[in-house]
């Protein structure tokens, strides 16, 4: 699995969790760029991503992400 494939799958998860079909993610996307991406939905997104990819993140990993690209990099380390 590569970055573009993971980005595409994460985008589907974001659209589902945030109930917003117009979301377009890039590796540079941050929570400030997406309406409705707040601390509560951040947790919901993480849980949905963990379930989808059958992985677990540590608190340290989650707190280190500055954008979607860093989240993808972290996902890639889990395979």
PDB file of C-alpha atoms in Angstrom:
ATOM      1  CA  UNK A   1       0.000   0.000   0.000  1.00  0.00           C
ATOM      2  CA  UNK A   2       1.313   3.473  -0.844  1.00  0.00           C
ATOM      3  CA  UNK A   3       0.602   7.059   0.216  1.00  0.00           C
ATOM      4  CA  UNK A   4      -1.938   7.883  -2.541  1.00  0.00           C
ATOM      5  CA  UNK A   5      -3.918   4.706  -1.773  1.00  0.00           C
ATOM      6  CA  UNK A   6      -3.968   5.454   1.953  1.00  0.00           C
ATOM      7  CA  UNK A   7      -4.898   9.107   1.314  1.00  0.00           C
ATOM      8  CA  UNK A   8      -7.830   7.990  -0.823  1.00  0.00           C
ATOM      9  CA  UNK A   9      -9.066   5.590   1.866  1.00  0.00           C
ATOM     10  CA  UNK A  10      -8.653   8.191   4.624  1.00  0.00           C
ATOM     11  CA  UNK A  11     -10.595  10.723   2.562  1.00  0.00           C
ATOM     12  CA  UNK A  12     -13.539   8.308   2.408  1.00  0.00           C
ATOM     13  CA  UNK A  13     -13.361   7.892   6.208  1.00  0.00           C
ATOM     14  CA  UNK A  14     -13.287  11.680   6.721  1.00  0.00           C
ATOM     15  CA  UNK A  15     -16.317  12.123   4.454  1.00  0.00           C
ATOM     16  CA  UNK A  16     -18.202   9.458   6.420  1.00  0.00           C
ATOM     17  CA  UNK A  17     -17.267  10.618   9.941  1.00  0.00           C
ATOM     18  CA  UNK A  18     -17.745  14.330   9.209  1.00  0.00           C
ATOM     19  CA  UNK A  19     -20.792  13.684   6.990  1.00  0.00           C
ATOM     20  CA  UNK A  20     -19.378  16.005   4.344  1.00  0.00           C
ATOM     21  CA  UNK A  21     -19.005  14.800   0.757  1.00  0.00           C
ATOM     22  CA  UNK A  22     -16.980  17.823  -0.422  1.00  0.00           C
ATOM     23  CA  UNK A  23     -13.859  17.072   1.621  1.00  0.00           C
ATOM     24  CA  UNK A  24     -10.663  16.880  -0.419  1.00  0.00           C
ATOM     25  CA  UNK A  25      -7.587  15.859   1.551  1.00  0.00           C
ATOM     26  CA  UNK A  26      -3.946  16.397   0.687  1.00  0.00           C
ATOM     27  CA  UNK A  27      -0.872  15.463   2.677  1.00  0.00           C
ATOM     28  CA  UNK A  28      -0.678  19.097   3.812  1.00  0.00           C
ATOM     29  CA  UNK A  29      -4.285  19.209   5.118  1.00  0.00           C
ATOM     30  CA  UNK A  30      -4.649  20.142   8.797  1.00  0.00           C
ATOM     31  CA  UNK A  31      -7.641  20.298  11.129  1.00  0.00           C
ATOM     32  CA  UNK A  32      -7.845  24.051  10.452  1.00  0.00           C
ATOM     33  CA  UNK A  33      -8.509  23.298   6.770  1.00  0.00           C
ATOM     34  CA  UNK A  34     -11.551  21.060   7.341  1.00  0.00           C
ATOM     35  CA  UNK A  35     -14.878  22.350   8.691  1.00  0.00           C
ATOM     36  CA  UNK A  36     -16.065  20.221  11.581  1.00  0.00           C
ATOM     37  CA  UNK A  37     -12.671  18.669  12.353  1.00  0.00           C
ATOM     38  CA  UNK A  38     -12.483  19.456  16.048  1.00  0.00           C
ATOM     39  CA  UNK A  39     -11.123  17.577  19.060  1.00  0.00           C
ATOM     40  CA  UNK A  40     -14.171  15.300  19.317  1.00  0.00           C
ATOM     41  CA  UNK A  41     -14.258  14.374  15.643  1.00  0.00           C
ATOM     42  CA  UNK A  42     -10.472  13.922  15.742  1.00  0.00           C
ATOM     43  CA  UNK A  43     -10.988  11.021  18.157  1.00  0.00           C
ATOM     44  CA  UNK A  44     -13.793   9.614  15.976  1.00  0.00           C
ATOM     45  CA  UNK A  45     -11.539   9.847  12.908  1.00  0.00           C
ATOM     46  CA  UNK A  46      -8.681   8.071  14.679  1.00  0.00           C
ATOM     47  CA  UNK A  47     -10.961   5.254  15.865  1.00  0.00           C
ATOM     48  CA  UNK A  48     -12.418   4.848  12.362  1.00  0.00           C
ATOM     49  CA  UNK A  49      -8.946   4.817  10.777  1.00  0.00           C
ATOM     50  CA  UNK A  50      -7.672   2.276  13.323  1.00  0.00           C
ATOM     51  CA  UNK A  51     -10.639  -0.002  12.611  1.00  0.00           C
ATOM     52  CA  UNK A  52     -10.322   0.380   8.846  1.00  0.00           C
ATOM     53  CA  UNK A  53      -6.607  -0.437   8.731  1.00  0.00           C
ATOM     54  CA  UNK A  54      -6.727  -2.833  11.733  1.00  0.00           C
ATOM     55  CA  UNK A  55      -3.977  -0.913  13.538  1.00  0.00           C
ATOM     56  CA  UNK A  56      -3.521   0.988  16.809  1.00  0.00           C
ATOM     57  CA  UNK A  57      -1.871   4.366  17.338  1.00  0.00           C
ATOM     58  CA  UNK A  58      -0.124   5.446  20.508  1.00  0.00           C
ATOM     59  CA  UNK A  59      -0.991   8.754  22.144  1.00  0.00           C
ATOM     60  CA  UNK A  60       2.529   9.949  21.347  1.00  0.00           C
ATOM     61  CA  UNK A  61       2.034   9.200  17.640  1.00  0.00           C
ATOM     62  CA  UNK A  62      -1.319  10.964  17.509  1.00  0.00           C
ATOM     63  CA  UNK A  63       0.008  14.069  19.267  1.00  0.00           C
ATOM     64  CA  UNK A  64       2.993  14.269  16.912  1.00  0.00           C
ATOM     65  CA  UNK A  65       0.956  14.664  13.701  1.00  0.00           C
ATOM     66  CA  UNK A  66       0.923  18.133  12.190  1.00  0.00           C
ATOM     67  CA  UNK A  67      -1.026  17.192   9.047  1.00  0.00           C
ATOM     68  CA  UNK A  68      -2.623  14.314   7.140  1.00  0.00           C
ATOM     69  CA  UNK A  69       0.713  13.420   5.529  1.00  0.00           C
ATOM     70  CA  UNK A  70       2.256  12.687   8.921  1.00  0.00           C
ATOM     71  CA  UNK A  71      -0.777  10.545   9.786  1.00  0.00           C
ATOM     72  CA  UNK A  72      -0.237   8.592   6.545  1.00  0.00           C
ATOM     73  CA  UNK A  73       3.475   8.161   7.325  1.00  0.00           C
ATOM     74  CA  UNK A  74       2.505   6.732  10.704  1.00  0.00           C
ATOM     75  CA  UNK A  75      -0.001   4.343   9.091  1.00  0.00           C
ATOM     76  CA  UNK A  76       2.702   3.129   6.702  1.00  0.00           C
ATOM     77  CA  UNK A  77       4.927   2.174   9.656  1.00  0.00           C
ATOM     78  CA  UNK A  78       2.187  -0.191  10.887  1.00  0.00           C
ATOM     79  CA  UNK A  79       2.381  -2.547   7.883  1.00  0.00           C
TER      80      UNK A  79
END
